[in-house]
């Protein structure tokens, strides 16, 4: 089935290009759309000529489904899989397995404009972000030569409201739904004058959750300001404050899931239940930064970013009660030269540096039914990440783009064991002077078709949470992931820009892949798996089947679709006496297909979201699997507008087919507790008021 589906997808890709090319001349100019663009490699640029695999998510895509989460929007992209184990608990994979990420985000670098949200320890609390404050998101897939620090899977750049084009408006949204869901969002954007603009975005969300012991409560406040204080210089400021609490129901065995999908993890042997231990996450974080941009001349510019964060993290868990205090500071700066005035040669280069330092105080105690007991382990860790990068790009005859990047990365972790000091007292773990090159090219075969190819080195050192995981031990033997990524692709954009299609083929050969393992009591630790071979095919369509017209009952129809085929396999891989060599890589489905159809009438809009995910292995031995599922979401919006305000009423249905599935499995779970059942069919309804 898999091979036939792949060939069908490639055939559909070619048919779509042919059809749109042949009829594009008959489309009137009033239906021509602006070119798709992406904010990547230091500036906004057309997606057609980009040398890497990338994608853009707009506010419209984010609002097409439920506005409490980014999951439906991110899952519209080929090669991307976001999971939700329970409300508030998210994981994200870009061209990779979630094998390293029991919670949080690792090996994907995330920025808010020029400010890294990913901390110095390599972890990203993506669940701190609320969709209300996002203007757009831009994704680059695969290694990029360390322009954005150490990673091997990709970079997600979030553009907040308030930094770029700002329209004077005030928005308030109220919604409620199944399982005690309530959401409130408030957004104010304002242009004071042609030099100063700002946005203030606030949200509150709560839910009782589908399963027992899965309640969530979240308060988020965000503000972004942009001040052009002279004709050449601009200062941007950003602050994010989030208070997030959510209960963690824990994984179930297959038999327990069949018996009662809503139950939380029960007692097993000497391990108490999730309810008894009051298992939960409490995260209070403040993140902020300043970005200064100066244009010395039309060719030369300089960007300087200063950023930092403070997190108080509390986690009563089955095996312990953990407190973490995390502090991070960083700087990112680069000098840029651009010369595009020459007819036959355009030249661009950047030279820059990104550095981060973090300190982490971690204390673990016995968990006596949700209260702090005797101490288990106290550790202080500090680390630095430094990355020096250079990029050069040449555009020849406005057709051939050649791009080269070289990064040098250094990652060091110092640790001191304060308690109980049974083995190692203190030390330093070093991953020094790692070179990460990238060479890429894109060629415009004509104004509509572009061919691209690249070769790059990926590098991802262990995060603080992997070096010092929940088994309370410092893992000094864990090595960094490295690998070489080979990629080629083809992009098509119709003359009227109503259709955009993208095909990518890649082969990433990884060494020392980091894999999560669990001990008998449920505490996690990490090992290197040896080799992983990641081969994939990604196909994306973005098509306006019916161009916009105000004179029809159906004003427009928009289809967005993405297909990913993942052929991921372990190489030589042994853990103790177990040999997992050449098995499928854990938690990676062979096939993922998502589609979004938007049908617009004059005042009514219907959004249909579909996701097919094939069967996937849940342990390294490939003896346990999550079944394939088909997930459908619907959202209908009705709009009333006048000159001063717009009213939008909406109603939505999640899991229309009432599928029984697990969206966020526990990988390599001890006792076969793999499954976190997702909600059954559920509903929500809401109202949004926008004042202009």
Short mmCIF file of C-alpha atoms in Angstrom, two decimals, residues 8 20 33 83 138 221 251 450 535 540 576 604-605 668 682:
data_model
loop_
_atom_site.label_atom_id
_atom_site.label_comp_id
_atom_site.label_asym_id
_atom_site.label_seq_id
_atom_site.Cartn_x
_atom_site.Cartn_y
_atom_site.Cartn_z
CA UNK A 8 0.05 8.21 -6.51
CA UNK A 20 -2.48 24.84 -13.24
CA UNK A 33 -2.43 36.38 -5.21
CA UNK A 83 1.32 15.66 20.05
CA UNK A 138 8.03 30.13 9.74
CA UNK A 221 0.39 37.78 29.08
CA UNK A 251 0.21 6.18 30.61
CA UNK A 450 12.52 25.79 -9.01
CA UNK A 535 14.83 8.77 4.69
CA UNK A 540 2.68 19.78 0.02
CA UNK A 576 22.53 -4.29 27.42
CA UNK A 604 -20.22 31.83 6.54
CA UNK A 605 -17.03 29.78 6.56
CA UNK A 668 9.65 2.57 25.72
CA UNK A 682 -16.26 16.82 21.72
#
